[in-house]
Amino acid sequence: DAGVTQSPTHLIKTRGQQVTLRCSPKSGHDTVSWYQQALGQGPQFIFQYYEEEERQRGNFPDRFSGHQFPNYSSELNVNALLLGDSALYLCASSLATSDNEQFFGPGTRLTVL
Amino acid sequence: SQQGEEDPQALSIQEGENATMNCSYKTSINNLQWYRQNSGRGLVHLILIRSNEREKHSGRLRVTLDTSKKSSSLLITASRAADTASYFCASYTGGFKTIFGAGTRLFVKA
């Protein structure tokens, strides 16, 4: 039973560029949430996708956008990268009926130079 | 701002000792979850406790929840070097959003 997978593992970009991160949920899960974790901090909620729609969003600018596909996988896109976007980006999957019990992927480490 | 706050920020103990971490949150919750994170990797789900539960056990883990004080604690008994990690509490208020605290960094010395 495959867990949550994310790609790529590491990524280096320069300011102003755009990036796309990918996530495949745990088998049987239909909901994907994205988090940003700065060094030494707890994860910050970016948004959650269910049935291919964004149904909740955290305090992040419109530069952060996402998508969920019919197979429940998801992408996180960040435009006009800033130095402050450097962080570990975590994807978590859950079942819509499960009290939001989430299972996390290994994360993508994004460095913006 | 983050919903949860963990206390202490860091904890160093000897192998075999018990480790207790506390978490406080600000608004009513549906449930509270504890996670472990090793060296900046993905989070591992440890335990979920619902708002109508007061205590829950899983192996060497014991979680308590006091909704009147808006607080929870995680106890790890007979700690091992492999328990060295960061531990986070995460509160779920039912709005499809889970809010994490800043974490407790636990170091278990062999």
Coordinates of N, CA, C and O in Angstrom, one line a residue, chain A residues 35 37 40-45 48 55-56 88 90 99-102 104-106 109, chain B residues 2 31 33 35 37 40-43 45 48 50 88 92 95-98 100-101 105:
Chain A
Y35 N 1.2 22.2 2.9 CA 1.8 23.0 4.0 C 3.1 23.5 3.6 O 3.9 22.9 2.9
Q37 N 6.7 24.6 5.5 CA 7.4 24.6 6.8 C 8.7 25.3 6.7 O 9.6 24.7 6.1
G40 N 12.8 25.3 11.5 CA 12.6 25.5 12.9 C 11.2 25.9 13.3 O 10.9 26.2 14.5
Q41 N 10.2 25.8 12.4 CA 8.8 26.2 12.6 C 7.9 25.0 12.4 O 8.3 24.0 11.8
G42 N 6.7 25.2 12.8 CA 5.7 24.1 12.5 C 5.1 24.4 11.1 O 5.3 25.4 10.5
P43 N 4.5 23.3 10.5 CA 3.9 23.5 9.2 C 2.8 24.5 9.2 O 2.0 24.6 10.1
Q44 N 2.7 25.3 8.1 CA 1.7 26.3 8.0 C 0.8 25.9 6.8 O 1.2 25.6 5.7
F45 N -0.5 25.9 7.1 CA -1.5 25.4 6.1 C -1.6 26.3 4.9 O -1.8 27.5 5.1
Q48 N -6.4 23.2 0.9 CA -6.8 21.8 0.8 C -7.7 21.7 -0.4 O -8.5 22.5 -0.7
R55 N -11.1 23.9 -1.2 CA -12.2 24.1 -0.3 C -11.8 24.9 1.0 O -12.7 25.2 1.8
Q56 N -10.6 25.1 1.2 CA -10.1 25.9 2.3 C -8.7 26.5 2.0 O -7.9 25.8 1.4
L88 N 10.4 23.8 3.4 CA 10.0 22.4 3.1 C 8.5 22.5 2.8 O 7.7 23.0 3.6
L90 N 5.2 20.4 2.3 CA 4.6 19.1 2.7 C 3.2 18.9 2.1 O 2.4 19.8 2.1
D99 N -12.3 12.7 9.9 CA -11.8 13.7 11.0 C -10.5 14.4 10.6 O -9.8 14.8 11.5
N100 N -10.3 14.4 9.3 CA -9.1 15.1 8.8 C -7.8 14.5 9.3 O -6.8 15.2 9.5
E101 N -7.8 13.2 9.6 CA -6.6 12.5 10.0 C -5.7 12.4 8.8 O -6.0 11.7 7.8
Q102 N -4.5 13.1 8.8 CA -3.7 13.3 7.7 C -2.4 12.4 7.7 O -1.8 12.2 8.8
F104 N 1.4 12.3 5.8 CA 2.2 13.2 5.1 C 3.2 12.5 4.2 O 3.7 11.4 4.5
G105 N 3.6 13.2 3.2 CA 4.7 12.7 2.3 C 6.0 13.2 2.9 O 6.1 14.0 3.9
P106 N 7.1 12.9 2.2 CA 8.5 13.2 2.7 C 8.8 14.7 2.5 O 9.8 15.2 3.1
R109 N 12.1 20.0 -0.6 CA 12.9 21.1 -0.1 C 13.1 22.1 -1.2 O 13.8 21.8 -2.1
Chain B
Q2 N -0.3 30.9 14.8 CA -0.6 29.5 14.9 C -1.5 29.3 16.1 O -1.6 30.0 17.0
N31 N -10.8 17.7 16.9 CA -9.8 16.7 17.4 C -8.5 17.4 17.5 O -8.2 18.5 17.0
Q33 N -4.3 16.2 17.0 CA -3.4 15.1 16.6 C -1.9 15.4 16.9 O -1.5 16.6 17.0
Y35 N 2.1 14.5 15.9 CA 3.0 14.1 14.9 C 4.4 14.1 15.3 O 4.8 14.9 16.2
Q37 N 8.5 14.3 13.7 CA 9.2 14.6 12.5 C 10.7 14.4 12.8 O 11.2 15.0 13.7
G40 N 13.7 17.2 9.7 CA 13.2 18.0 8.6 C 12.6 17.1 7.5 O 12.4 17.6 6.3
R41 N 12.2 15.9 7.8 CA 11.5 15.1 6.8 C 10.0 15.2 7.0 O 9.5 16.0 7.7
G42 N 9.3 14.3 6.4 CA 7.8 14.3 6.5 C 7.4 13.9 7.9 O 8.1 13.4 8.7
L43 N 6.2 14.3 8.2 CA 5.6 14.1 9.5 C 5.0 12.7 9.6 O 4.3 12.3 8.7
H45 N 2.2 10.5 11.6 CA 1.1 10.6 12.5 C 1.2 9.6 13.6 O 1.4 8.4 13.5
L48 N -4.5 10.4 17.3 CA -5.6 11.4 17.2 C -6.5 11.2 18.4 O -6.9 10.1 18.7
R50 N -10.1 12.8 20.0 CA -11.3 13.6 19.7 C -11.7 14.4 20.9 O -11.3 14.2 22.0
F88 N 5.0 17.6 17.1 CA 4.0 18.7 16.9 C 2.6 18.3 17.3 O 2.2 17.1 17.0
Y92 N -7.6 20.5 14.9 CA -8.6 20.5 13.8 C -9.9 21.1 14.3 O -10.5 20.5 15.2
G95 N -13.0 23.1 10.0 CA -13.1 23.9 8.8 C -12.1 23.5 7.7 O -11.7 24.3 7.0
F96 N -11.8 22.2 7.7 CA -10.9 21.6 6.7 C -9.5 22.1 6.8 O -8.7 21.9 5.9
K97 N -9.2 22.7 8.0 CA -7.9 23.3 8.2 C -7.3 22.7 9.5 O -8.0 22.8 10.5
T98 N -6.1 22.3 9.4 CA -5.4 21.8 10.6 C -4.3 22.8 11.0 O -3.5 23.1 10.1
F100 N -0.9 23.7 13.2 CA 0.2 23.2 13.9 C 0.8 24.2 14.8 O 0.8 25.4 14.6
G101 N 1.4 23.7 15.9 CA 2.2 24.5 16.8 C 3.6 24.5 16.3 O 3.9 23.9 15.2
R105 N 11.3 20.0 20.5 CA 12.5 19.2 20.0 C 13.0 18.3 21.1 O 13.5 18.8 22.1

